[in-house]
Amino acid sequence: MSMPADEPGNPAHAIFERFLRAGECQEVLGCFGELCRQLGLQGSGLRLYHGLKAALNYWSAKALWSKLDKKAGHKDYDQGTACASTKCLVVGAGPCGLRVAIELALLGARVVLLEKRDSFSRNNVLHLWPFTIHDLRALGAKKFYGRFCTGTLDHISIRQLQLILLKVALLLGVEVHINVQFKGLVPPAGKAGGQGGWRAVLQPSSSPLSHYEFDVLISAGGGRFVPEGFKRKETRGKLAIGITTNFINRHSQAEVEVAEISGVARIYNQKFFQNLYNKTGIDLENIVYYKDDTHYFVMTAKKQSLLKKGVILQDKSDIESLLSAENVNRDALLSYAKEAANFSTEYRLPNLEFALNHRNLPDVDMFDFTCMTRSENAALVREHNGARLLLGLVGDCLVEPFWPLGTGVARGFLAAFDAAWMVRRWAAGTPPLEVLAERESIYQHLSQTSPDNTNKNISQYSIDPATRYPNINLQAIKPTQVRDLYLVGMVEVDHKRKSNNRLSTAVSGDAYEELLRWCQASTAGYRGVAVTNFTTSWTSGLALCALVHRFRPDLVDFDSMDSQDPIRTHQMMLDTAEQDLGIQPVLSSIEMATMAEPDRLGLITYLSQFYEAFRTSPEVEEVSKKPLTTRGTRGAILFLNKLQKSRNLTHKRAQDSAQKDAEAKRSCRDVELDAGLDGDTLDTALEPPPAATTDPGQLPARVESSDACYFCGRRVYILERASAEGRFFHRGCFQCWQCGATLRLGDYAFDEEDGHFYCSLHYPNPPGMDLPQDELLALPDGDAAAARPPSDAGSPCVSPKEGAPDLLQPPPAAPQPGTDPGAAEDAADTGDMEEQELLAQPEGVVREEKVPGLEPQGAGEEEESGGRRKIVLTPLEKLKLSTLSLTSEAELEPPPKPARLRLQAPPEPLPAPWLGQGAWEEKEEEMAVEEALEESESEEEEEEGEEGTDLDMMTELCLDLGEEEKYPTWKRTLTRRAREAQMKRFCKAQAIQRRLEEIEVTFQELEQQGIKLEKLLRDEDRTLADQKTQWMNQLLYLVQKKNGLMSEESDLMIQVQELKLEEQQWQLDQKLRCYMNREESLKTPEDRVAEQEILAQLLDVVNKRNVLIHLQEEKRLAELQA
């Protein structure tokens, strides 16, 4: 019988308070066991929870019970009876294992959880999606960890998260056993043997749990442990080496003032990483910095940098050997991590000292995430001697997360909810195949989930998938499709075997003959054209002219073509196809004009691209009336080609003008270039650009053999062949001449004088990328209308800083404290240090010098008090400025304050007007998420009273405490939006980077197979014609795969351009705020000019983003029509 716990001085109160504050796994378990003994409570499950609640009814405990009661009262749990007769075993006490155990306990099941360790030692910090924050608050997270997501924090260390969930699980009656390792399953021996259920093989074997029989097994044991029966699928990218490090956080004032870095990536901020490399020799792809119990840094390092810095001792092809302890200099690794952390925080973290891990060593780890694995299925059923066992996966053993995306714990929680829903359906008597089919239907959505495509009403989330996934079809997979997931008897399955993802060259039909017939039909009726083969029929160039004229008569005047000058004709068509159709050349014009038999393969490959572009065209009669638009799959390539061409033309015009103009004009122009003005000046924008067609007189200078790499001189086979500026090369050889950075088509700069290719960061005098006037009419499908404003997709290598003038720096009155005194001297220019200052600026910081956002629409006209000057804007400028706000005035009503202290969200523009009502609905959904978070936070503040105000976590965001007390919701909402925008940009960049690397690996596999086929086809000895035709069909299949990958790569590069513009817009907005928030009387004439120029650049960036959005919409519509 339990003793009353409401008497004054009852020791149970003190034990319970110690349990709430316990900071170690064993301490938590010890306190809980002591509490149960003190209260005389035994058993498990919800019965134990109700006993605790009845015995502990003082004010602190009652606040926690109210939260858990509210959670347990959801209809999905049926008052804790939904799974009352179900016995579950959960393997692994990570966040996902504990979370699914909690849900199963709420359903009324008996839950036993095994953990092979006896401590929680992982300091690494996890990013939390809004729904995970709301979910943990609903479980009473702040009762156990008062600093949980205070203010705008959206992350937590793994150790603290495990402690929170462990305490909740214990209170709900989950039986937790540490130092017990799961080794396998023991099938039931049958009713006659007295053992009618499934049991586990455990280590140590003496564990009393060896006799525990269960009918549900949930594995959350990590990516290396998957129960028998599950197959793994692997995706491979380029070599990726991650480094995590934790430093002691003393919570000093100096540490509090250092801003976190939600994520910065090379793909859209190359200049920061170039500065890091120049000053330290450290070469990174990305870096993230969070503050929690420790200062946590995670970064992706390049192998060559690790070798040069002595971190990796010897270069080895095997990744496991490369990163083995014997091949890593531990001291050099510590120095590498510390130096990167110091640079990224501008050396403002005082006395960095490594935190210690569970082995009492500095908490620094280097790991490989080149290969990411996932299970092909989320659940299966095993049956033996009439006893069924439901097996499910959650966490890393289900889907191994790509850490830069910050999706691990969020998708892990979603999978935990899905697994709990599956167990509920299982306990309700649903046929096993239906349970499996429904689980696999839900699993299809998991890898694509993000905060943007899940339901926005996060307060309504439950284990029911319909509350979380919009428009989900639970019958997408039929029971008949999952029969192989129902295993009967003693089935031995090699769970380590991974599915074979190698490309297949099996093709159906005769692609060679189909291509020939299509070419014949498309060129029929043209004078002097008779296509009978892929060699002599094409030497004059007329056949290619006829092919293009049939589908795009606006691009070529067939009647004016001269068959006596085939080289000129071919060169003109190669340029036209590349610039107007997005089709890259495979052969040079000379090779096409001579067309020897060995070049036949190249011509077939080239023509197959026309086939892919035009094969879905309407009938010929209809085509002749209206030019055929480029297919959506080629739109991205075409657009990038136009940007590339405009960059080269602009650079050439600038060089020609420099030679002709007088010294005064040249000096003036140099000042403008030094200021970094993006795009052509007014004079160059109005002057007619040179003709797009290549001058035949320049032909000998640029003609290269397509069989020899322009860079290395070695043989280039068809499948590995890429071309730019008339040069042919291996994709792997396409690198910046100065820094060796990998270049991609549409992501390079070319200097005709020295013949070198550069990344945009190292391009001599990089010009703007505005499309010249003659290109506006040539954009695909309506882009001309959208491109009337200067259209610029940026350059994937250009730093967002480059678009802003170097002379427009923050005023001297607002220096960044803690700046390294020697950094400005080491920098190549003043923009280097300025960019670091912007990186270190906290998101959403309330300062007079820098406020992350623009005023609402009309703010410049309405408020002239407080020394603010009136800015007169045109209607177009007002419209563009209005798109820079994430919120409308109806959404947020900040209290009246001086104009310079008014906050708005960071410059994450609203969708362009042509995107319609859906874009506004999306913003309304985002507000629903924020309202749910604010509601849960306000509830906790009311319940806890002064308990939550003791922590002052808002000082870590450098917020003014007096202001925070007056307007906490307003400021926290805006700061949260700033952080989410930066995190979303970083995650998108990392997803793009990962996919680009996967594409690169697939390209290499295609090239290897293509080289083999090409060698076989070029071998004339003893090969049957039928065999050669089969090889040719396989080669064409590989070419088709390559073309698809090139289109996808170009789509991704356009997204990169958009990310760069977003970052550039944010940087410009910070600069504009520096000026706009200064008193008018303190501004110099130079300040006023600089302010107007930044405003003009900001509007220009918005225009460029609109062009990209319009391009993507046009591409989507073209694909729908196709």
PDB file of N, CA and C in Angstrom, residues 8-37:
ATOM      1  N   PRO A   8       3.703  17.369   4.700  1.00  0.00           N
ATOM      2  CA  PRO A   8       4.860  18.276   4.697  1.00  0.00           C
ATOM      3  C   PRO A   8       6.153  17.521   4.999  1.00  0.00           C
ATOM      4  N   GLY A   9       7.181  17.803   4.191  1.00  0.00           N
ATOM      5  CA  GLY A   9       8.469  17.189   4.411  1.00  0.00           C
ATOM      6  C   GLY A   9       8.552  15.751   3.984  1.00  0.00           C
ATOM      7  N   ASN A  10       7.595  15.270   3.220  1.00  0.00           N
ATOM      8  CA  ASN A  10       7.627  13.882   2.769  1.00  0.00           C
ATOM      9  C   ASN A  10       8.864  13.654   1.906  1.00  0.00           C
ATOM     10  N   PRO A  11       9.661  12.639   2.226  1.00  0.00           N
ATOM     11  CA  PRO A  11      10.902  12.417   1.445  1.00  0.00           C
ATOM     12  C   PRO A  11      10.650  12.094  -0.014  1.00  0.00           C
ATOM     13  N   ALA A  12       9.452  11.630  -0.355  1.00  0.00           N
ATOM     14  CA  ALA A  12       9.165  11.333  -1.758  1.00  0.00           C
ATOM     15  C   ALA A  12       9.268  12.578  -2.625  1.00  0.00           C
ATOM     16  N   HIS A  13       8.927  13.741  -2.047  1.00  0.00           N
ATOM     17  CA  HIS A  13       9.041  14.986  -2.811  1.00  0.00           C
ATOM     18  C   HIS A  13      10.485  15.245  -3.214  1.00  0.00           C
ATOM     19  N   ALA A  14      11.378  15.102  -2.260  1.00  0.00           N
ATOM     20  CA  ALA A  14      12.793  15.358  -2.549  1.00  0.00           C
ATOM     21  C   ALA A  14      13.332  14.356  -3.551  1.00  0.00           C
ATOM     22  N   ILE A  15      12.915  13.109  -3.442  1.00  0.00           N
ATOM     23  CA  ILE A  15      13.385  12.098  -4.397  1.00  0.00           C
ATOM     24  C   ILE A  15      12.872  12.425  -5.797  1.00  0.00           C
ATOM     25  N   PHE A  16      11.607  12.827  -5.867  1.00  0.00           N
ATOM     26  CA  PHE A  16      11.036  13.152  -7.181  1.00  0.00           C
ATOM     27  C   PHE A  16      11.744  14.364  -7.794  1.00  0.00           C
ATOM     28  N   GLU A  17      12.070  15.351  -6.970  1.00  0.00           N
ATOM     29  CA  GLU A  17      12.775  16.514  -7.494  1.00  0.00           C
ATOM     30  C   GLU A  17      14.171  16.127  -7.972  1.00  0.00           C
ATOM     31  N   ARG A  18      14.820  15.226  -7.251  1.00  0.00           N
ATOM     32  CA  ARG A  18      16.125  14.744  -7.709  1.00  0.00           C
ATOM     33  C   ARG A  18      16.001  13.980  -9.019  1.00  0.00           C
ATOM     34  N   PHE A  19      14.916  13.243  -9.164  1.00  0.00           N
ATOM     35  CA  PHE A  19      14.653  12.520 -10.418  1.00  0.00           C
ATOM     36  C   PHE A  19      14.472  13.499 -11.576  1.00  0.00           C
ATOM     37  N   LEU A  20      13.734  14.570 -11.337  1.00  0.00           N
ATOM     38  CA  LEU A  20      13.510  15.551 -12.405  1.00  0.00           C
ATOM     39  C   LEU A  20      14.812  16.213 -12.835  1.00  0.00           C
ATOM     40  N   ARG A  21      15.730  16.444 -11.892  1.00  0.00           N
ATOM     41  CA  ARG A  21      16.970  17.172 -12.199  1.00  0.00           C
ATOM     42  C   ARG A  21      18.124  16.262 -12.562  1.00  0.00           C
ATOM     43  N   ALA A  22      17.962  14.963 -12.469  1.00  0.00           N
ATOM     44  CA  ALA A  22      19.070  14.028 -12.700  1.00  0.00           C
ATOM     45  C   ALA A  22      19.647  14.216 -14.101  1.00  0.00           C
ATOM     46  N   GLY A  23      20.997  14.198 -14.159  1.00  0.00           N
ATOM     47  CA  GLY A  23      21.670  14.480 -15.424  1.00  0.00           C
ATOM     48  C   GLY A  23      22.441  13.326 -16.019  1.00  0.00           C
ATOM     49  N   GLU A  24      22.324  12.126 -15.426  1.00  0.00           N
ATOM     50  CA  GLU A  24      22.988  10.948 -15.959  1.00  0.00           C
ATOM     51  C   GLU A  24      21.993   9.795 -16.016  1.00  0.00           C
ATOM     52  N   CYS A  25      22.220   8.894 -16.980  1.00  0.00           N
ATOM     53  CA  CYS A  25      21.287   7.779 -17.186  1.00  0.00           C
ATOM     54  C   CYS A  25      21.136   6.941 -15.913  1.00  0.00           C
ATOM     55  N   GLN A  26      22.245   6.527 -15.322  1.00  0.00           N
ATOM     56  CA  GLN A  26      22.163   5.692 -14.137  1.00  0.00           C
ATOM     57  C   GLN A  26      21.556   6.445 -12.961  1.00  0.00           C
ATOM     58  N   GLU A  27      21.815   7.729 -12.870  1.00  0.00           N
ATOM     59  CA  GLU A  27      21.225   8.531 -11.799  1.00  0.00           C
ATOM     60  C   GLU A  27      19.705   8.589 -11.947  1.00  0.00           C
ATOM     61  N   VAL A  28      19.234   8.731 -13.198  1.00  0.00           N
ATOM     62  CA  VAL A  28      17.790   8.756 -13.448  1.00  0.00           C
ATOM     63  C   VAL A  28      17.162   7.435 -13.016  1.00  0.00           C
ATOM     64  N   LEU A  29      17.756   6.332 -13.443  1.00  0.00           N
ATOM     65  CA  LEU A  29      17.202   5.020 -13.101  1.00  0.00           C
ATOM     66  C   LEU A  29      17.260   4.771 -11.597  1.00  0.00           C
ATOM     67  N   GLY A  30      18.358   5.199 -10.959  1.00  0.00           N
ATOM     68  CA  GLY A  30      18.480   5.016  -9.516  1.00  0.00           C
ATOM     69  C   GLY A  30      17.443   5.809  -8.747  1.00  0.00           C
ATOM     70  N   CYS A  31      17.249   7.081  -9.129  1.00  0.00           N
ATOM     71  CA  CYS A  31      16.247   7.913  -8.462  1.00  0.00           C
ATOM     72  C   CYS A  31      14.845   7.350  -8.645  1.00  0.00           C
ATOM     73  N   PHE A  32      14.558   6.862  -9.847  1.00  0.00           N
ATOM     74  CA  PHE A  32      13.214   6.344 -10.098  1.00  0.00           C
ATOM     75  C   PHE A  32      12.961   5.075  -9.290  1.00  0.00           C
ATOM     76  N   GLY A  33      13.963   4.192  -9.236  1.00  0.00           N
ATOM     77  CA  GLY A  33      13.809   2.996  -8.423  1.00  0.00           C
ATOM     78  C   GLY A  33      13.622   3.326  -6.956  1.00  0.00           C
ATOM     79  N   GLU A  34      14.379   4.311  -6.464  1.00  0.00           N
ATOM     80  CA  GLU A  34      14.245   4.735  -5.077  1.00  0.00           C
ATOM     81  C   GLU A  34      12.866   5.330  -4.827  1.00  0.00           C
ATOM     82  N   LEU A  35      12.374   6.098  -5.787  1.00  0.00           N
ATOM     83  CA  LEU A  35      11.049   6.703  -5.648  1.00  0.00           C
ATOM     84  C   LEU A  35       9.966   5.633  -5.553  1.00  0.00           C
ATOM     85  N   CYS A  36      10.043   4.644  -6.425  1.00  0.00           N
ATOM     86  CA  CYS A  36       9.028   3.579  -6.404  1.00  0.00           C
ATOM     87  C   CYS A  36       9.096   2.795  -5.084  1.00  0.00           C
ATOM     88  N   ARG A  37      10.284   2.557  -4.575  1.00  0.00           N
ATOM     89  CA  ARG A  37      10.403   1.850  -3.296  1.00  0.00           C
ATOM     90  C   ARG A  37       9.869   2.701  -2.152  1.00  0.00           C
TER      91      ARG A  37
END
